[in-house]
Amino acid sequence: MRRPHENVATVLVDPRILGDIEIELMSLDMPLWRVCAAPIVKDGQRLAFQVRHRLLTSKRGEWDCAKDWVPVWIGFGSTWAFPGEAIPWPAHKALWTLLEGYSDQVRYNKRLGGIPRIPRLREAC
């Protein structure tokens, strides 16, 4: 069996709009974690560099404008995610639609990946 995980989109975000996009995502119950500061990461700066580098090199120059952008993970809160079930399509649509609205300031592949579960505040108590 697969270990419990978070379904996330990995996105490069222009740091000038990071706060704005995070607020919009929060209103949709979609948490954003900076890879460099995620509580599941031991060496955040190194992993952030590796994630950014992997995304940039995979596009062979198309995303060079994002070489200094912030790699983030965007997940799905309890409104969308139910343990043991797939993320529903309306959640995918809401995420991709929001990101399309920032198309000049974000870069992403339109798919989800998995990372180890990130503890939420309510789970930590």
mmCIF file of C-alpha atoms in Angstrom:
data_model
loop_
_atom_site.group_PDB
_atom_site.id
_atom_site.type_symbol
_atom_site.label_atom_id
_atom_site.label_comp_id
_atom_site.label_asym_id
_atom_site.label_seq_id
_atom_site.Cartn_x
_atom_site.Cartn_y
_atom_site.Cartn_z
ATOM 1 C CA MET A 1 0.000 0.000 0.000
ATOM 2 C CA ARG A 2 1.045 3.553 -0.661
ATOM 3 C CA ARG A 3 2.008 5.624 2.361
ATOM 4 C CA PRO A 4 -0.424 8.391 3.368
ATOM 5 C CA HIS A 5 0.378 11.487 1.341
ATOM 6 C CA GLU A 6 -0.783 14.953 0.328
ATOM 7 C CA ASN A 7 -1.886 15.503 -3.251
ATOM 8 C CA VAL A 8 -0.240 18.726 -4.340
ATOM 9 C CA ALA A 9 0.528 20.832 -7.366
ATOM 10 C CA THR A 10 4.148 21.957 -7.556
ATOM 11 C CA VAL A 11 4.261 25.542 -8.783
ATOM 12 C CA LEU A 12 6.902 28.195 -9.352
ATOM 13 C CA VAL A 13 5.533 31.559 -8.200
ATOM 14 C CA ASP A 14 6.865 35.057 -8.851
ATOM 15 C CA PRO A 15 7.722 36.265 -5.323
ATOM 16 C CA ARG A 16 6.014 39.611 -5.996
ATOM 17 C CA ILE A 17 2.582 37.932 -6.056
ATOM 18 C CA LEU A 18 3.178 35.148 -3.541
ATOM 19 C CA GLY A 19 1.106 36.806 -0.804
ATOM 20 C CA ASP A 20 -1.777 37.595 -3.162
ATOM 21 C CA ILE A 21 -2.022 34.100 -4.568
ATOM 22 C CA GLU A 22 -1.728 32.566 -1.098
ATOM 23 C CA ILE A 23 -4.716 34.616 0.109
ATOM 24 C CA GLU A 24 -6.798 33.574 -2.901
ATOM 25 C CA LEU A 25 -5.871 29.938 -2.347
ATOM 26 C CA MET A 26 -6.782 30.176 1.353
ATOM 27 C CA SER A 27 -10.225 31.432 0.369
ATOM 28 C CA LEU A 28 -10.614 28.213 -1.646
ATOM 29 C CA ASP A 29 -9.327 26.028 1.217
ATOM 30 C CA MET A 30 -6.137 25.242 -0.676
ATOM 31 C CA PRO A 31 -3.053 25.580 1.530
ATOM 32 C CA LEU A 32 0.206 26.798 0.034
ATOM 33 C CA TRP A 33 3.553 25.703 1.464
ATOM 34 C CA ARG A 34 6.854 27.172 0.358
ATOM 35 C CA VAL A 35 9.055 24.160 -0.306
ATOM 36 C CA CYS A 36 11.934 25.808 1.582
ATOM 37 C CA ALA A 37 9.829 26.153 4.752
ATOM 38 C CA ALA A 38 7.458 23.166 4.651
ATOM 39 C CA PRO A 39 7.424 21.382 8.015
ATOM 40 C CA ILE A 40 8.166 18.006 6.393
ATOM 41 C CA VAL A 41 11.421 19.208 4.814
ATOM 42 C CA LYS A 42 14.781 18.869 6.591
ATOM 43 C CA ASP A 43 16.955 20.961 4.251
ATOM 44 C CA GLY A 44 14.438 23.368 2.751
ATOM 45 C CA GLN A 45 16.820 25.575 0.802
ATOM 46 C CA ARG A 46 18.434 22.601 -0.881
ATOM 47 C CA LEU A 47 15.115 20.945 -1.759
ATOM 48 C CA ALA A 48 13.703 24.247 -3.060
ATOM 49 C CA PHE A 49 16.752 24.606 -5.308
ATOM 50 C CA GLN A 50 16.363 21.030 -6.563
ATOM 51 C CA VAL A 51 12.625 21.379 -7.253
ATOM 52 C CA ARG A 52 13.128 24.695 -9.084
ATOM 53 C CA HIS A 53 16.068 23.316 -11.063
ATOM 54 C CA ARG A 54 14.171 20.178 -12.084
ATOM 55 C CA LEU A 55 11.153 22.196 -13.269
ATOM 56 C CA LEU A 56 13.283 24.688 -15.190
ATOM 57 C CA THR A 57 15.481 22.135 -16.923
ATOM 58 C CA SER A 58 12.486 20.029 -17.925
ATOM 59 C CA LYS A 59 11.223 22.964 -20.003
ATOM 60 C CA ARG A 60 14.549 23.509 -21.799
ATOM 61 C CA GLY A 61 14.580 27.293 -21.591
ATOM 62 C CA GLU A 62 10.840 27.981 -21.833
ATOM 63 C CA TRP A 63 10.622 28.888 -18.151
ATOM 64 C CA ASP A 64 13.922 30.754 -17.760
ATOM 65 C CA CYS A 65 11.958 33.810 -16.582
ATOM 66 C CA ALA A 66 11.199 31.809 -13.417
ATOM 67 C CA LYS A 67 14.804 31.126 -12.423
ATOM 68 C CA ASP A 68 14.438 33.172 -9.228
ATOM 69 C CA TRP A 69 10.833 32.278 -8.418
ATOM 70 C CA VAL A 70 9.648 30.457 -5.317
ATOM 71 C CA PRO A 71 8.765 26.749 -5.558
ATOM 72 C CA VAL A 72 5.587 25.979 -3.622
ATOM 73 C CA TRP A 73 3.259 23.086 -3.029
ATOM 74 C CA ILE A 74 -0.459 23.727 -3.237
ATOM 75 C CA GLY A 75 -2.689 21.228 -1.505
ATOM 76 C CA PHE A 76 -6.363 20.711 -0.805
ATOM 77 C CA GLY A 77 -8.049 21.362 2.531
ATOM 78 C CA SER A 78 -10.816 19.373 4.155
ATOM 79 C CA THR A 79 -13.408 21.049 1.923
ATOM 80 C CA TRP A 80 -11.932 19.117 -1.004
ATOM 81 C CA ALA A 81 -9.977 16.172 0.321
ATOM 82 C CA PHE A 82 -11.457 13.147 2.018
ATOM 83 C CA PRO A 83 -9.122 10.470 3.428
ATOM 84 C CA GLY A 84 -8.754 7.538 1.081
ATOM 85 C CA GLU A 85 -10.571 9.243 -1.798
ATOM 86 C CA ALA A 86 -9.307 10.957 -4.916
ATOM 87 C CA ILE A 87 -9.366 14.728 -5.165
ATOM 88 C CA PRO A 88 -12.669 15.596 -6.896
ATOM 89 C CA TRP A 89 -12.586 17.184 -10.340
ATOM 90 C CA PRO A 90 -14.161 20.474 -9.158
ATOM 91 C CA ALA A 91 -11.124 20.919 -6.903
ATOM 92 C CA HIS A 92 -8.770 20.384 -9.851
ATOM 93 C CA LYS A 93 -10.769 22.860 -11.922
ATOM 94 C CA ALA A 94 -10.750 25.493 -9.164
ATOM 95 C CA LEU A 95 -6.968 25.210 -8.789
ATOM 96 C CA TRP A 96 -6.126 25.263 -12.499
ATOM 97 C CA THR A 97 -8.543 28.170 -13.098
ATOM 98 C CA LEU A 98 -6.953 30.226 -10.351
ATOM 99 C CA LEU A 99 -3.448 29.509 -11.642
ATOM 100 C CA GLU A 100 -4.473 30.388 -15.213
ATOM 101 C CA GLY A 101 -5.463 33.816 -13.895
ATOM 102 C CA TYR A 102 -1.819 34.329 -12.893
ATOM 103 C CA SER A 103 -0.353 32.855 -16.076
ATOM 104 C CA ASP A 104 2.384 35.508 -16.384
ATOM 105 C CA GLN A 105 3.525 34.970 -12.802
ATOM 106 C CA VAL A 106 3.326 31.206 -12.240
ATOM 107 C CA ARG A 107 4.714 28.144 -13.951
ATOM 108 C CA TYR A 108 3.407 24.622 -13.355
ATOM 109 C CA ASN A 109 2.671 21.301 -14.964
ATOM 110 C CA LYS A 110 -1.041 20.545 -14.934
ATOM 111 C CA ARG A 111 -0.892 17.458 -12.728
ATOM 112 C CA LEU A 112 -0.685 16.566 -9.073
ATOM 113 C CA GLY A 113 2.106 14.850 -7.230
ATOM 114 C CA GLY A 114 2.368 13.376 -3.774
ATOM 115 C CA ILE A 115 4.373 14.482 -0.750
ATOM 116 C CA PRO A 116 4.377 13.138 2.821
ATOM 117 C CA ARG A 117 1.434 14.378 4.894
ATOM 118 C CA ILE A 118 1.921 17.850 6.351
ATOM 119 C CA PRO A 119 0.527 18.220 9.855
ATOM 120 C CA ARG A 120 -2.244 20.799 10.141
ATOM 121 C CA LEU A 121 -2.659 22.954 13.228
ATOM 122 C CA ARG A 122 -5.802 21.090 14.248
ATOM 123 C CA GLU A 123 -3.960 17.748 13.904
ATOM 124 C CA ALA A 124 -1.073 18.924 16.080
ATOM 125 C CA CYS A 125 -3.280 19.446 19.159
#
